[in-house]
Amino acid sequence: MSRITLLTLQVLVAVVAIAIWHFATTVPVFGRLLLPPFFFSNPFDVAERIYKWFYTGSVWRHLWITLAESTLAFVIGSLGGALVGFWFARRPIVAAVFDPYVKMMNALPRVVLAPIFALWLGLGIWSKVALGFTLVFFVVFFNVYQGVKEVSPTILANARMLGMNERQLMRNVYWPSALSWMFSSLHTSVGFAVVGAVVGEYLGSAAGLGYLIQQAEGVFDVAGVFAGMFVLSAFVIVIDVLVSMVERRLLVWRPTVGEARA
Amino acid sequence: MGEAAVAEKSGSINPASRAVGLNGVTIAFTVANGTYNAVEQASLSVADGEFVSIVGPTGCGKSTLLNAAAGLIAPAAGSVDVFGRTLTGLNHDAGYLFQSDALFPWKTAIDNVAIGLEIAGVDTAEAKRRAQEWLTRVGLGNFANRYPHMLSGGQRKRVGLAQVLIRDPKILLMDEPFGPLDAQTRQIMGNLLLDLWSADKKAVLFVTHDLEEAIALSDRVVIMSAGPASHIIGDWKVPIARPRDISEVKLEKGFHELHREIWNMLKAEVLKGYAQSGA
């Protein structure tokens, strides 16, 4: 399929979906609307709301806050996950000791941590960063751990026969292998960073896209909720495109740029 | 020649000119119900500058024996000596060309070749310059910036050869290096290997299951018995003059005779190997 055809079809899906939505919320069938506008708003109101947000510029601050929280959560979570994953993989005893706790922490739904973080870190950005961190950390941790563990034995033997000492093995073999696994989970971890930020804002904050949605919901402003959701979706898509670009650059050595979604 | 030749051969090389010596090497693996001796009491000598092939049925422990010579596996009994010194730990005089892909997939061809020098402390620019020379020597001068996945199987083997040889090891260990390649590429690689080898005659220990390849390349061919507890059961000198051309060496007088003689012994072992593995 050519790029143009694909793009046309993709746009067509959106057009059809919006048309159905518009029809169901504005055109009466046998005297009544299929979807009550109070609960489903309609495309024009939502579009108008989004336009107003950007026209007045009020949305930029929220976008900026959410972006800052997501970025911080991603960077700190990735760094922490990579270092601990590396450490555990190279020290099997440490990994064995911590294994049940890692599993416990990972199994815990992160949403329940949000109130605790709000108590500890306040309603500012850091409680959201903390929530995003707990999500990103584990994705990166497991990938790096796996990456170091699963270095091909042949490549390892080759490196040793070429004369690498332990430090050189780290730099030239373990680290690139771990990084490649980490980058293959880039989409997942970036997505989780955004989820952490938005959920955190939704549960208690004074700014951000999650806050915007939560505020609209509080006054039954359905157009506002939908507008918030659309802006958030667009935000995530832009970030995903950026991630894909970074990925293409970093993983040039890969036969196929895999998108392992853990 | 035959079993008598083994004992005679092992003793006949002067220890000082002996590059690699395996002295009654036994290699054991721990399995579910105890230990399993893959190799038992294997003895072999490779003189400096000598090209020796090890041929045996699949699963006979050829690669295991090679790993012992490389110091990647420690023998349970017996010893390995390298230029007269008993080997403990890795064999730093040896370069090892593996059967499966061993290039670093995240490094370009030139970086893969240069790495052996870089880790030895040669500065990057100099290492790259020499790596480029080596790539040219193996016929990949224009492929320096390709990653391994962009190269064919034969090209990857060439890079592997350059990666090992750039360090100028005194001993070259090769584990069915051309096994995964097609017949034509194998011949070309064989000729390339002989070309490179004849330039400075390293001691070579070459593992293969292909008897024709072994005879075409080597000064000596040794045969291993079927596993478990395999050991060396035959040792033949190859009386074919060098330089050789792999694709024509099969037409040489003596090739067929030698092939038939060795194959008689090898065939019995191959059948034994099949019977044991139940294939």
PDB file of N, CA and C in Angstrom, chain A residues 151-165 168-169 171-178 180 249-256, chain B residues 70-72 90-92 94-96 98-107 112 115-116 118-121 147-150 163-164 167 173:
ATOM      1  N   VAL A 151      22.875 -11.720  26.631  1.00  0.00           N
ATOM      2  CA  VAL A 151      23.949 -11.503  25.663  1.00  0.00           C
ATOM      3  C   VAL A 151      24.323 -12.866  25.104  1.00  0.00           C
ATOM      4  N   SER A 152      24.442 -12.947  23.799  1.00  0.00           N
ATOM      5  CA  SER A 152      24.777 -14.228  23.171  1.00  0.00           C
ATOM      6  C   SER A 152      26.084 -14.774  23.749  1.00  0.00           C
ATOM      7  N   PRO A 153      26.093 -16.042  24.195  1.00  0.00           N
ATOM      8  CA  PRO A 153      27.313 -16.628  24.769  1.00  0.00           C
ATOM      9  C   PRO A 153      28.467 -16.608  23.782  1.00  0.00           C
ATOM     10  N   THR A 154      28.152 -16.732  22.487  1.00  0.00           N
ATOM     11  CA  THR A 154      29.211 -16.713  21.474  1.00  0.00           C
ATOM     12  C   THR A 154      29.866 -15.341  21.427  1.00  0.00           C
ATOM     13  N   ILE A 155      29.038 -14.289  21.440  1.00  0.00           N
ATOM     14  CA  ILE A 155      29.588 -12.933  21.393  1.00  0.00           C
ATOM     15  C   ILE A 155      30.436 -12.675  22.629  1.00  0.00           C
ATOM     16  N   LEU A 156      29.958 -13.176  23.759  1.00  0.00           N
ATOM     17  CA  LEU A 156      30.697 -13.011  25.001  1.00  0.00           C
ATOM     18  C   LEU A 156      32.049 -13.746  24.935  1.00  0.00           C
ATOM     19  N   ALA A 157      32.015 -14.988  24.453  1.00  0.00           N
ATOM     20  CA  ALA A 157      33.252 -15.770  24.331  1.00  0.00           C
ATOM     21  C   ALA A 157      34.196 -15.080  23.361  1.00  0.00           C
ATOM     22  N   ASN A 158      33.636 -14.557  22.261  1.00  0.00           N
ATOM     23  CA  ASN A 158      34.453 -13.856  21.275  1.00  0.00           C
ATOM     24  C   ASN A 158      35.131 -12.645  21.915  1.00  0.00           C
ATOM     25  N   ALA A 159      34.347 -11.876  22.680  1.00  0.00           N
ATOM     26  CA  ALA A 159      34.891 -10.678  23.323  1.00  0.00           C
ATOM     27  C   ALA A 159      36.034 -11.049  24.259  1.00  0.00           C
ATOM     28  N   ARG A 160      35.849 -12.135  24.988  1.00  0.00           N
ATOM     29  CA  ARG A 160      36.902 -12.555  25.915  1.00  0.00           C
ATOM     30  C   ARG A 160      38.140 -13.029  25.160  1.00  0.00           C
ATOM     31  N   MET A 161      37.925 -13.769  24.080  1.00  0.00           N
ATOM     32  CA  MET A 161      39.068 -14.242  23.295  1.00  0.00           C
ATOM     33  C   MET A 161      39.799 -13.074  22.637  1.00  0.00           C
ATOM     34  N   LEU A 162      39.070 -11.988  22.346  1.00  0.00           N
ATOM     35  CA  LEU A 162      39.722 -10.811  21.758  1.00  0.00           C
ATOM     36  C   LEU A 162      40.509 -10.045  22.821  1.00  0.00           C
ATOM     37  N   GLY A 163      40.370 -10.480  24.067  1.00  0.00           N
ATOM     38  CA  GLY A 163      41.203  -9.917  25.125  1.00  0.00           C
ATOM     39  C   GLY A 163      40.530  -8.887  26.009  1.00  0.00           C
ATOM     40  N   MET A 164      39.201  -8.833  26.006  1.00  0.00           N
ATOM     41  CA  MET A 164      38.533  -7.826  26.838  1.00  0.00           C
ATOM     42  C   MET A 164      38.585  -8.229  28.308  1.00  0.00           C
ATOM     43  N   ASN A 165      38.864  -7.242  29.145  1.00  0.00           N
ATOM     44  CA  ASN A 165      38.757  -7.483  30.576  1.00  0.00           C
ATOM     45  C   ASN A 165      37.325  -7.145  31.021  1.00  0.00           C
ATOM     46  N   GLN A 168      36.032  -3.705  30.096  1.00  0.00           N
ATOM     47  CA  GLN A 168      35.814  -3.548  28.646  1.00  0.00           C
ATOM     48  C   GLN A 168      34.601  -4.340  28.178  1.00  0.00           C
ATOM     49  N   LEU A 169      34.365  -5.495  28.824  1.00  0.00           N
ATOM     50  CA  LEU A 169      33.167  -6.273  28.500  1.00  0.00           C
ATOM     51  C   LEU A 169      31.912  -5.457  28.798  1.00  0.00           C
ATOM     52  N   ARG A 171      31.569  -2.202  28.882  1.00  0.00           N
ATOM     53  CA  ARG A 171      31.429  -1.094  27.961  1.00  0.00           C
ATOM     54  C   ARG A 171      31.066  -1.549  26.557  1.00  0.00           C
ATOM     55  N   ASN A 172      31.712  -2.607  26.094  1.00  0.00           N
ATOM     56  CA  ASN A 172      31.568  -2.991  24.684  1.00  0.00           C
ATOM     57  C   ASN A 172      30.535  -4.069  24.419  1.00  0.00           C
ATOM     58  N   VAL A 173      30.133  -4.807  25.448  1.00  0.00           N
ATOM     59  CA  VAL A 173      29.196  -5.904  25.218  1.00  0.00           C
ATOM     60  C   VAL A 173      27.917  -5.761  26.036  1.00  0.00           C
ATOM     61  N   TYR A 174      28.054  -5.754  27.365  1.00  0.00           N
ATOM     62  CA  TYR A 174      26.841  -5.742  28.195  1.00  0.00           C
ATOM     63  C   TYR A 174      26.033  -4.474  28.008  1.00  0.00           C
ATOM     64  N   TRP A 175      26.723  -3.348  28.029  1.00  0.00           N
ATOM     65  CA  TRP A 175      26.017  -2.069  27.977  1.00  0.00           C
ATOM     66  C   TRP A 175      25.267  -1.876  26.654  1.00  0.00           C
ATOM     67  N   PRO A 176      25.935  -2.075  25.489  1.00  0.00           N
ATOM     68  CA  PRO A 176      25.183  -1.928  24.224  1.00  0.00           C
ATOM     69  C   PRO A 176      24.014  -2.890  24.140  1.00  0.00           C
ATOM     70  N   SER A 177      24.206  -4.107  24.632  1.00  0.00           N
ATOM     71  CA  SER A 177      23.122  -5.082  24.569  1.00  0.00           C
ATOM     72  C   SER A 177      21.945  -4.626  25.435  1.00  0.00           C
ATOM     73  N   ALA A 178      22.247  -4.160  26.640  1.00  0.00           N
ATOM     74  CA  ALA A 178      21.194  -3.690  27.538  1.00  0.00           C
ATOM     75  C   ALA A 178      20.480  -2.485  26.941  1.00  0.00           C
ATOM     76  N   SER A 180      20.126  -1.714  23.852  1.00  0.00           N
ATOM     77  CA  SER A 180      19.288  -2.055  22.713  1.00  0.00           C
ATOM     78  C   SER A 180      17.932  -2.568  23.199  1.00  0.00           C
ATOM     79  N   ARG A 249      17.254   6.390  14.727  1.00  0.00           N
ATOM     80  CA  ARG A 249      18.657   6.803  14.755  1.00  0.00           C
ATOM     81  C   ARG A 249      19.510   5.883  15.621  1.00  0.00           C
ATOM     82  N   LEU A 250      18.969   5.513  16.775  1.00  0.00           N
ATOM     83  CA  LEU A 250      19.770   4.765  17.744  1.00  0.00           C
ATOM     84  C   LEU A 250      19.919   3.294  17.384  1.00  0.00           C
ATOM     85  N   LEU A 251      18.933   2.744  16.692  1.00  0.00           N
ATOM     86  CA  LEU A 251      18.974   1.312  16.431  1.00  0.00           C
ATOM     87  C   LEU A 251      19.268   1.010  14.962  1.00  0.00           C
ATOM     88  N   VAL A 252      20.123   1.822  14.351  1.00  0.00           N
ATOM     89  CA  VAL A 252      20.454   1.586  12.940  1.00  0.00           C
ATOM     90  C   VAL A 252      21.058   0.217  12.714  1.00  0.00           C
ATOM     91  N   TRP A 253      21.700  -0.312  13.752  1.00  0.00           N
ATOM     92  CA  TRP A 253      22.394  -1.583  13.558  1.00  0.00           C
ATOM     93  C   TRP A 253      21.441  -2.766  13.588  1.00  0.00           C
ATOM     94  N   ARG A 254      20.185  -2.520  13.910  1.00  0.00           N
ATOM     95  CA  ARG A 254      19.220  -3.615  14.009  1.00  0.00           C
ATOM     96  C   ARG A 254      18.684  -4.025  12.649  1.00  0.00           C
ATOM     97  N   PRO A 255      18.515  -5.330  12.433  1.00  0.00           N
ATOM     98  CA  PRO A 255      17.949  -5.786  11.165  1.00  0.00           C
ATOM     99  C   PRO A 255      16.542  -5.226  10.939  1.00  0.00           C
ATOM    100  N   THR A 256      15.676  -5.338  11.914  1.00  0.00           N
ATOM    101  CA  THR A 256      14.362  -4.723  11.789  1.00  0.00           C
ATOM    102  C   THR A 256      14.143  -3.931  13.057  1.00  0.00           C
TER     103      THR A 256
ATOM    104  N   ALA B  70      41.389 -23.190  23.712  1.00  0.00           N
ATOM    105  CA  ALA B  70      41.224 -21.745  23.828  1.00  0.00           C
ATOM    106  C   ALA B  70      41.229 -21.290  25.282  1.00  0.00           C
ATOM    107  N   GLY B  71      41.093 -22.257  26.189  1.00  0.00           N
ATOM    108  CA  GLY B  71      41.014 -21.901  27.604  1.00  0.00           C
ATOM    109  C   GLY B  71      39.618 -21.483  28.028  1.00  0.00           C
ATOM    110  N   LEU B  72      38.633 -21.686  27.150  1.00  0.00           N
ATOM    111  CA  LEU B  72      37.250 -21.331  27.508  1.00  0.00           C
ATOM    112  C   LEU B  72      36.649 -22.404  28.422  1.00  0.00           C
ATOM    113  N   LEU B  90      42.405 -18.091  30.045  1.00  0.00           N
ATOM    114  CA  LEU B  90      42.252 -17.982  28.600  1.00  0.00           C
ATOM    115  C   LEU B  90      43.600 -18.066  27.883  1.00  0.00           C
ATOM    116  N   ASN B  91      43.556 -18.589  26.688  1.00  0.00           N
ATOM    117  CA  ASN B  91      44.744 -18.688  25.852  1.00  0.00           C
ATOM    118  C   ASN B  91      44.933 -17.379  25.088  1.00  0.00           C
ATOM    119  N   HIS B  92      45.793 -16.514  25.629  1.00  0.00           N
ATOM    120  CA  HIS B  92      45.921 -15.184  25.031  1.00  0.00           C
ATOM    121  C   HIS B  92      46.758 -15.174  23.756  1.00  0.00           C
ATOM    122  N   ALA B  94      45.986 -17.078  21.337  1.00  0.00           N
ATOM    123  CA  ALA B  94      45.125 -17.636  20.298  1.00  0.00           C
ATOM    124  C   ALA B  94      44.051 -16.659  19.851  1.00  0.00           C
ATOM    125  N   GLY B  95      43.730 -16.740  18.557  1.00  0.00           N
ATOM    126  CA  GLY B  95      42.549 -16.077  18.033  1.00  0.00           C
ATOM    127  C   GLY B  95      41.535 -17.161  17.729  1.00  0.00           C
ATOM    128  N   TYR B  96      40.263 -16.861  17.911  1.00  0.00           N
ATOM    129  CA  TYR B  96      39.237 -17.891  17.801  1.00  0.00           C
ATOM    130  C   TYR B  96      38.183 -17.424  16.808  1.00  0.00           C
ATOM    131  N   PHE B  98      34.601 -18.317  15.479  1.00  0.00           N
ATOM    132  CA  PHE B  98      33.489 -19.158  15.926  1.00  0.00           C
ATOM    133  C   PHE B  98      32.628 -19.632  14.758  1.00  0.00           C
ATOM    134  N   GLN B  99      31.869 -20.691  15.058  1.00  0.00           N
ATOM    135  CA  GLN B  99      30.978 -21.241  14.053  1.00  0.00           C
ATOM    136  C   GLN B  99      29.799 -20.301  13.793  1.00  0.00           C
ATOM    137  N   SER B 100      29.143 -19.883  14.875  1.00  0.00           N
ATOM    138  CA  SER B 100      27.992 -18.997  14.691  1.00  0.00           C
ATOM    139  C   SER B 100      28.454 -17.548  14.718  1.00  0.00           C
ATOM    140  N   ASP B 101      27.543 -16.650  14.437  1.00  0.00           N
ATOM    141  CA  ASP B 101      27.887 -15.236  14.369  1.00  0.00           C
ATOM    142  C   ASP B 101      28.413 -14.731  15.706  1.00  0.00           C
ATOM    143  N   ALA B 102      29.584 -14.172  15.678  1.00  0.00           N
ATOM    144  CA  ALA B 102      30.167 -13.681  16.914  1.00  0.00           C
ATOM    145  C   ALA B 102      30.544 -12.215  16.803  1.00  0.00           C
ATOM    146  N   LEU B 103      30.200 -11.587  15.670  1.00  0.00           N
ATOM    147  CA  LEU B 103      30.485 -10.159  15.525  1.00  0.00           C
ATOM    148  C   LEU B 103      29.564  -9.387  16.450  1.00  0.00           C
ATOM    149  N   PHE B 104      30.002  -8.194  16.842  1.00  0.00           N
ATOM    150  CA  PHE B 104      29.147  -7.345  17.672  1.00  0.00           C
ATOM    151  C   PHE B 104      28.142  -6.657  16.761  1.00  0.00           C
ATOM    152  N   PRO B 105      26.873  -6.987  16.923  1.00  0.00           N
ATOM    153  CA  PRO B 105      25.884  -6.487  15.952  1.00  0.00           C
ATOM    154  C   PRO B 105      25.722  -4.972  16.000  1.00  0.00           C
ATOM    155  N   TRP B 106      26.107  -4.354  17.132  1.00  0.00           N
ATOM    156  CA  TRP B 106      25.942  -2.902  17.266  1.00  0.00           C
ATOM    157  C   TRP B 106      27.169  -2.138  16.793  1.00  0.00           C
ATOM    158  N   LYS B 107      28.157  -2.841  16.252  1.00  0.00           N
ATOM    159  CA  LYS B 107      29.330  -2.147  15.718  1.00  0.00           C
ATOM    160  C   LYS B 107      29.385  -2.344  14.204  1.00  0.00           C
ATOM    161  N   ASN B 112      34.135  -3.442  14.348  1.00  0.00           N
ATOM    162  CA  ASN B 112      34.279  -4.832  14.775  1.00  0.00           C
ATOM    163  C   ASN B 112      35.715  -5.311  14.617  1.00  0.00           C
ATOM    164  N   ILE B 115      38.203  -3.295  17.155  1.00  0.00           N
ATOM    165  CA  ILE B 115      38.011  -3.412  18.604  1.00  0.00           C
ATOM    166  C   ILE B 115      39.147  -4.176  19.289  1.00  0.00           C
ATOM    167  N   GLY B 116      39.655  -5.220  18.601  1.00  0.00           N
ATOM    168  CA  GLY B 116      40.727  -6.017  19.209  1.00  0.00           C
ATOM    169  C   GLY B 116      41.960  -5.186  19.500  1.00  0.00           C
ATOM    170  N   GLU B 118      41.820  -1.720  19.814  1.00  0.00           N
ATOM    171  CA  GLU B 118      41.450  -0.637  20.736  1.00  0.00           C
ATOM    172  C   GLU B 118      41.534  -1.087  22.184  1.00  0.00           C
ATOM    173  N   ILE B 119      41.030  -2.305  22.439  1.00  0.00           N
ATOM    174  CA  ILE B 119      41.074  -2.749  23.836  1.00  0.00           C
ATOM    175  C   ILE B 119      42.494  -3.068  24.286  1.00  0.00           C
ATOM    176  N   ALA B 120      43.382  -3.252  23.305  1.00  0.00           N
ATOM    177  CA  ALA B 120      44.779  -3.493  23.671  1.00  0.00           C
ATOM    178  C   ALA B 120      45.526  -2.171  23.851  1.00  0.00           C
ATOM    179  N   GLY B 121      44.808  -1.046  23.673  1.00  0.00           N
ATOM    180  CA  GLY B 121      45.422   0.242  23.951  1.00  0.00           C
ATOM    181  C   GLY B 121      45.945   0.989  22.731  1.00  0.00           C
ATOM    182  N   TYR B 147      26.721  -2.485   9.003  1.00  0.00           N
ATOM    183  CA  TYR B 147      26.538  -3.276  10.221  1.00  0.00           C
ATOM    184  C   TYR B 147      26.445  -4.750   9.830  1.00  0.00           C
ATOM    185  N   PRO B 148      26.751  -5.653  10.765  1.00  0.00           N
ATOM    186  CA  PRO B 148      26.774  -7.079  10.409  1.00  0.00           C
ATOM    187  C   PRO B 148      25.497  -7.556   9.695  1.00  0.00           C
ATOM    188  N   HIS B 149      24.325  -7.056  10.111  1.00  0.00           N
ATOM    189  CA  HIS B 149      23.113  -7.577   9.476  1.00  0.00           C
ATOM    190  C   HIS B 149      22.974  -7.153   8.015  1.00  0.00           C
ATOM    191  N   MET B 150      23.788  -6.172   7.612  1.00  0.00           N
ATOM    192  CA  MET B 150      23.724  -5.735   6.211  1.00  0.00           C
ATOM    193  C   MET B 150      24.692  -6.543   5.336  1.00  0.00           C
ATOM    194  N   GLN B 163      38.790  -9.627  12.104  1.00  0.00           N
ATOM    195  CA  GLN B 163      38.717  -9.273  13.522  1.00  0.00           C
ATOM    196  C   GLN B 163      39.725 -10.088  14.338  1.00  0.00           C
ATOM    197  N   VAL B 164      39.854 -11.369  13.981  1.00  0.00           N
ATOM    198  CA  VAL B 164      40.756 -12.245  14.718  1.00  0.00           C
ATOM    199  C   VAL B 164      42.211 -11.993  14.312  1.00  0.00           C
ATOM    200  N   ARG B 167      44.787  -8.936  15.375  1.00  0.00           N
ATOM    201  CA  ARG B 167      45.540  -8.998  16.636  1.00  0.00           C
ATOM    202  C   ARG B 167      46.828  -9.810  16.478  1.00  0.00           C
ATOM    203  N   LEU B 173      42.445 -20.685  16.158  1.00  0.00           N
ATOM    204  CA  LEU B 173      41.518 -21.778  16.442  1.00  0.00           C
ATOM    205  C   LEU B 173      40.251 -21.513  15.641  1.00  0.00           C
TER     206      LEU B 173
END
